[in-house]
Short mmCIF file of C-alpha atoms and ligand atoms in Angstrom, two decimals:
data_model
loop_
_atom_site.label_atom_id
_atom_site.label_comp_id
_atom_site.label_asym_id
_atom_site.label_seq_id
_atom_site.Cartn_x
_atom_site.Cartn_y
_atom_site.Cartn_z
CA MET A 2 5.77 5.31 13.22
CA GLN A 3 5.92 5.50 9.43
CA LEU A 4 9.13 3.45 9.30
CA ARG A 5 7.32 0.73 11.27
CA ARG A 6 4.21 0.98 9.11
CA MET A 7 6.29 0.65 5.95
CA LYS A 8 8.30 -2.20 7.52
CA LEU A 9 11.55 -0.35 6.88
CA PRO A 10 14.39 -1.69 9.04
CA MET A 11 15.16 1.28 11.28
CA MET A 12 18.12 -0.51 12.88
CA LYS A 13 19.91 -0.24 9.54
CA ILE A 14 19.86 3.55 9.61
CA GLU A 15 23.36 4.94 10.16
CA HIS A 16 23.14 8.55 8.98
CA ILE A 17 20.33 11.06 9.41
CA PHE A 18 20.21 14.39 7.56
CA ILE A 19 18.05 17.21 8.97
CA SER A 20 17.61 20.30 6.77
CA HIS A 21 16.60 22.83 9.42
CA LEU A 22 15.22 23.15 12.90
CA HIS A 23 11.52 23.71 12.26
CA GLY A 24 9.48 21.17 14.20
CA ASP A 25 7.90 19.48 11.19
CA HIS A 26 11.40 18.50 10.09
CA TYR A 27 12.80 16.98 13.28
CA LEU A 28 10.10 16.28 15.88
CA GLY A 29 10.05 12.62 14.87
CA LEU A 30 13.74 12.31 15.64
CA PRO A 31 13.60 12.03 19.47
CA GLY A 32 11.03 9.25 19.15
CA LEU A 33 13.15 7.41 16.63
CA LEU A 34 16.26 7.71 18.82
CA PHE A 35 14.33 6.43 21.88
CA SER A 36 12.95 3.52 19.84
CA LEU A 37 16.45 2.56 18.72
CA HIS A 38 17.54 2.58 22.36
CA LEU A 39 14.61 0.36 23.39
CA LEU A 40 15.37 -2.03 20.55
CA GLY A 41 18.83 -2.48 22.05
CA ARG A 42 20.83 -0.73 19.40
CA LYS A 43 24.58 -0.70 20.07
CA LYS A 44 25.81 0.66 16.78
CA GLU A 45 26.62 4.37 16.60
CA ILE A 46 24.51 6.79 14.61
CA HIS A 47 25.38 10.07 12.84
CA ILE A 48 23.13 13.12 12.73
CA TYR A 49 23.83 16.01 10.37
CA ALA A 50 21.88 19.20 11.12
CA PRO A 51 22.24 22.95 11.66
CA PRO A 52 23.62 23.72 15.16
CA GLY A 53 21.14 23.11 17.99
CA ILE A 54 19.88 19.59 17.38
CA GLN A 55 22.17 18.13 20.04
CA GLN A 56 20.68 20.47 22.67
CA ILE A 57 17.19 19.39 21.65
CA ILE A 58 18.00 15.68 21.90
CA ASP A 59 20.17 15.97 25.02
CA VAL A 60 17.42 17.62 27.05
CA GLN A 61 15.02 14.79 26.21
CA PHE A 62 17.39 12.05 27.26
CA THR A 63 18.53 13.97 30.35
CA LEU A 64 15.05 14.71 31.69
CA SER A 65 13.95 11.12 31.16
CA GLU A 66 17.13 9.97 32.95
CA LEU A 67 18.03 7.75 30.07
CA SER A 68 21.29 7.49 28.23
CA PRO A 69 21.17 5.66 24.95
CA LEU A 70 23.10 2.41 24.64
CA TYR A 71 24.62 3.65 21.42
CA GLN A 72 26.72 6.69 20.57
CA ILE A 73 25.21 9.62 18.75
CA HIS A 74 27.63 11.71 16.69
CA TYR A 75 26.41 15.19 15.89
CA HIS A 76 27.74 16.98 12.81
CA ASP A 77 26.91 20.68 12.65
CA ILE A 78 26.04 21.97 9.21
CA THR A 79 27.13 25.56 8.82
CA ARG A 80 28.02 26.04 5.16
CA PRO A 81 26.48 25.33 1.77
CA GLU A 82 28.42 23.42 -0.90
CA ASP A 83 30.18 21.45 1.80
CA CYS A 84 30.82 17.73 1.44
CA ILE A 85 29.51 16.48 4.78
CA PHE A 86 29.58 12.75 4.09
CA GLU A 87 31.52 10.37 1.91
CA ASP A 88 31.89 6.61 1.71
CA ARG A 89 32.80 4.07 -0.99
CA TYR A 90 29.56 4.60 -2.84
CA LEU A 91 28.43 8.18 -2.55
CA THR A 92 28.96 11.74 -1.37
CA VAL A 93 26.53 14.12 0.33
CA GLU A 94 26.86 17.83 -0.28
CA THR A 95 24.94 20.68 1.34
CA MET A 96 22.99 23.26 -0.66
CA GLU A 97 21.91 26.75 0.34
CA MET A 98 18.17 27.03 0.88
CA THR A 99 16.41 30.38 1.46
CA HIS A 100 14.21 30.10 4.52
CA ARG A 101 13.29 32.03 7.66
CA ILE A 102 15.99 30.18 9.64
CA PRO A 103 19.19 28.52 8.33
CA SER A 104 18.15 25.67 6.05
CA PHE A 105 20.18 23.27 3.91
CA GLY A 106 19.34 21.00 1.04
CA PHE A 107 21.25 17.78 0.40
CA LEU A 108 22.74 16.46 -2.79
CA PHE A 109 23.30 12.69 -2.78
CA ARG A 110 25.61 11.67 -5.58
CA GLU A 111 26.82 8.19 -6.47
CA LYS A 112 30.53 7.94 -7.13
CA PRO A 113 31.53 7.10 -10.71
CA HIS A 114 31.38 3.37 -11.35
CA LYS A 115 34.38 1.57 -12.80
CA ARG A 116 34.43 0.45 -16.43
CA ASN A 117 33.45 -3.17 -17.05
CA LEU A 118 35.48 -5.68 -19.04
CA SER A 119 33.52 -7.03 -21.96
CA LYS A 120 33.01 -10.81 -21.98
CA GLU A 121 34.41 -11.13 -25.50
CA SER A 122 37.63 -9.35 -24.58
CA ILE A 123 38.17 -11.55 -21.53
CA LEU A 124 37.87 -14.64 -23.76
CA LYS A 125 39.76 -13.18 -26.70
CA TYR A 126 42.79 -11.85 -24.84
CA ASP A 127 42.80 -14.06 -21.75
CA ILE A 128 43.31 -10.88 -19.69
CA PRO A 129 45.66 -11.55 -16.77
CA ARG A 130 44.20 -10.96 -13.29
CA ASP A 131 46.92 -8.51 -12.31
CA GLN A 132 45.89 -6.12 -15.09
CA MET A 133 42.14 -6.23 -14.47
CA ASP A 134 41.90 -3.51 -11.81
CA ALA A 135 43.97 -1.06 -13.84
CA ILE A 136 41.88 -1.76 -16.96
CA LYS A 137 38.67 -1.11 -15.03
CA GLU A 138 40.18 2.26 -14.06
CA GLY A 139 40.85 3.05 -17.73
CA ALA A 140 44.30 1.57 -18.51
CA ASP A 141 45.09 -0.14 -21.83
CA LEU A 142 45.79 -3.88 -21.96
CA VAL A 143 49.45 -4.75 -22.38
CA LEU A 144 49.91 -7.99 -24.33
CA PRO A 145 52.83 -10.40 -23.66
CA ASP A 146 54.65 -9.07 -26.76
CA GLY A 147 54.41 -5.51 -25.40
CA LYS A 148 51.69 -4.36 -27.80
CA LYS A 149 48.76 -2.42 -26.36
CA VAL A 150 45.02 -2.85 -26.84
CA PRO A 151 43.20 0.45 -26.23
CA ASN A 152 40.90 0.47 -23.22
CA HIS A 153 37.74 1.36 -25.18
CA LYS A 154 38.10 -1.82 -27.27
CA ILE A 155 37.98 -4.16 -24.29
CA THR A 156 35.67 -2.40 -21.83
CA ILE A 157 32.11 -1.19 -21.76
CA SER A 158 30.95 2.08 -20.21
CA PRO A 159 30.02 1.85 -16.56
CA ALA A 160 26.47 2.28 -15.31
CA HIS A 161 25.33 5.88 -14.97
CA SER A 162 26.11 7.47 -11.56
CA ARG A 163 22.85 8.66 -10.10
CA ALA A 164 22.15 11.86 -8.18
CA TYR A 165 19.27 12.86 -5.89
CA ALA A 166 18.72 16.42 -4.65
CA PHE A 167 16.57 17.17 -1.60
CA CYS A 168 15.54 20.84 -1.60
CA SER A 169 13.41 21.89 1.38
CA ASP A 170 12.43 24.19 3.02
CA THR A 171 13.06 27.08 0.71
CA ALA A 172 11.64 30.04 -1.13
CA TYR A 173 12.40 30.08 -4.85
CA SER A 174 16.16 30.34 -5.22
CA GLU A 175 18.73 29.72 -7.92
CA ALA A 176 21.63 29.81 -5.45
CA PHE A 177 22.08 26.04 -5.82
CA LEU A 178 21.12 25.71 -9.48
CA HIS A 179 24.66 24.69 -10.49
CA GLN A 180 24.59 21.82 -8.00
CA ILE A 181 21.31 20.26 -9.15
CA ASN A 182 22.12 20.52 -12.82
CA GLY A 183 20.92 17.33 -14.56
CA VAL A 184 20.23 15.30 -11.42
CA ASP A 185 18.10 12.19 -11.85
CA LEU A 186 15.60 13.19 -9.20
CA MET A 187 14.94 16.47 -7.43
CA TYR A 188 12.64 16.62 -4.43
CA HIS A 189 11.54 20.24 -4.09
CA GLU A 190 9.06 21.62 -1.63
CA ALA A 191 5.84 23.08 -3.06
CA THR A 192 3.94 24.30 -0.03
CA PHE A 193 1.48 26.32 -2.09
CA LEU A 194 -0.21 26.42 -5.45
CA ASN A 195 0.53 29.41 -7.63
CA ASP A 196 -2.55 31.32 -6.41
CA LYS A 197 -0.80 31.74 -3.03
CA ALA A 198 2.51 32.95 -4.48
CA GLY A 199 2.41 36.04 -2.25
CA ILE A 200 1.99 34.01 0.93
CA ALA A 201 4.67 31.59 -0.26
CA ALA A 202 7.22 34.40 -0.64
CA GLU A 203 6.24 35.90 2.69
CA LYS A 204 6.65 32.58 4.50
CA THR A 205 9.82 31.71 2.56
CA HIS A 206 8.24 28.68 0.90
CA SER A 207 7.79 27.77 -2.76
CA THR A 208 4.89 27.24 -5.13
CA THR A 209 4.41 24.40 -7.61
CA LEU A 210 5.28 26.69 -10.53
CA GLU A 211 8.47 27.84 -8.83
CA ALA A 212 9.59 24.25 -8.16
CA ALA A 213 8.76 23.31 -11.75
CA THR A 214 10.59 26.35 -13.13
CA LEU A 215 13.72 25.44 -11.19
CA ALA A 216 13.47 21.80 -12.37
CA LYS A 217 13.25 23.01 -15.97
CA LYS A 218 16.17 25.46 -15.64
CA ALA A 219 18.36 22.80 -14.02
CA GLY A 220 17.41 20.14 -16.57
CA VAL A 221 16.64 17.59 -13.88
CA LYS A 222 15.21 14.29 -15.11
CA LYS A 223 12.34 14.05 -12.66
CA LEU A 224 10.71 16.41 -10.14
CA LEU A 225 9.16 15.18 -6.94
CA LEU A 226 6.92 17.61 -5.07
CA GLY A 227 6.15 17.57 -1.36
CA HIS A 228 5.61 19.58 1.84
CA TYR A 229 2.07 20.58 0.85
CA SER A 230 0.18 23.04 3.02
CA ALA A 231 -2.60 21.37 5.01
CA ARG A 232 -5.09 23.83 3.52
CA TYR A 233 -5.26 21.81 0.27
CA ASN A 234 -7.34 18.64 0.02
CA ASP A 235 -6.70 17.74 -3.60
CA LEU A 236 -3.00 17.06 -4.15
CA GLN A 237 -3.57 16.33 -7.83
CA LEU A 238 -3.81 20.09 -8.32
CA PHE A 239 -0.11 20.32 -7.40
CA ALA A 240 0.86 17.80 -10.05
CA GLN A 241 -1.37 19.35 -12.70
CA GLU A 242 -0.06 22.84 -12.12
CA ALA A 243 3.62 21.83 -12.05
CA ARG A 244 3.28 19.67 -15.19
CA GLN A 245 2.32 22.76 -17.19
CA VAL A 246 5.95 23.84 -16.79
CA PHE A 247 7.72 20.54 -16.10
CA PRO A 248 5.86 17.45 -17.37
CA ASN A 249 7.86 14.79 -15.53
CA THR A 250 6.54 15.74 -12.10
CA GLU A 251 5.41 13.31 -9.42
CA LEU A 252 3.88 13.77 -6.00
CA ALA A 253 5.60 12.60 -2.83
CA GLU A 254 2.99 10.80 -0.75
CA GLU A 255 3.30 8.69 2.41
CA GLY A 256 4.43 5.18 1.54
CA ARG A 257 5.07 5.84 -2.11
CA ILE A 258 8.32 4.40 -3.44
CA ILE A 259 10.22 6.39 -6.04
CA GLN A 260 13.20 4.86 -7.78
CA VAL A 261 16.12 7.23 -8.29
CA GLY A 262 17.25 7.10 -11.89
CA ASP A 263 14.51 4.84 -13.25
CA GLU A 264 14.53 6.97 -16.39
CA GLN A 265 17.87 5.45 -17.33
CA PRO A 266 18.09 2.70 -19.94
ZN1 LIG B 321 10.60 25.27 7.66
#
């Protein structure tokens, strides 16, 4: 429903990552999969989740005597620090959350970009096409007389490779601190304000101060809070409290668009 409301093209979705099997994290999935079927989707889809999601989906399709027109590939997540997805542009790694049932965070990391040839060097040296790919990978330019021009003199540094960490649901944990070190954006659950720290620990959730403390320790560039308990009406309290520890904190809210890596020059 929210994808429709936000006019996001759901047919373009190819990979879906589910952290754990609590209803508030997957109950929208059967509806989405049915919608894709009704829209006539033919293209396969991949779902990454802790074991059990296939059973949940299968029973829904079976009892409604429907089989989707497209293939669903299920990928069981069983281990943290596992690279579960990779393509030309990025990798996705799992992270160990601490929750009542098995729960995994996801680290989305762009692959390093190639170096760029500077305009001046292309004009100055008339760089032959057959050397361009190697130079972008870091090789020196070899001139017709055999002399070499060092790579750093003819190329400019590539754009920064961005990283986004999704950490939910979890109690405060430093088990994945090394993975989120310096990421551009970290989404971290903050179900409670600090006054409910006891309940948070009991329910294996986090508080704003815990999320902010982790963001500070990991040196992330921006913290995005979410997963607020329904008992709170004023979400600004979450931002205010977290900013005492980690100033660059934003609130995840329905429909809000957050750029990953917008802090970069
Ligand atoms: Zn949960």
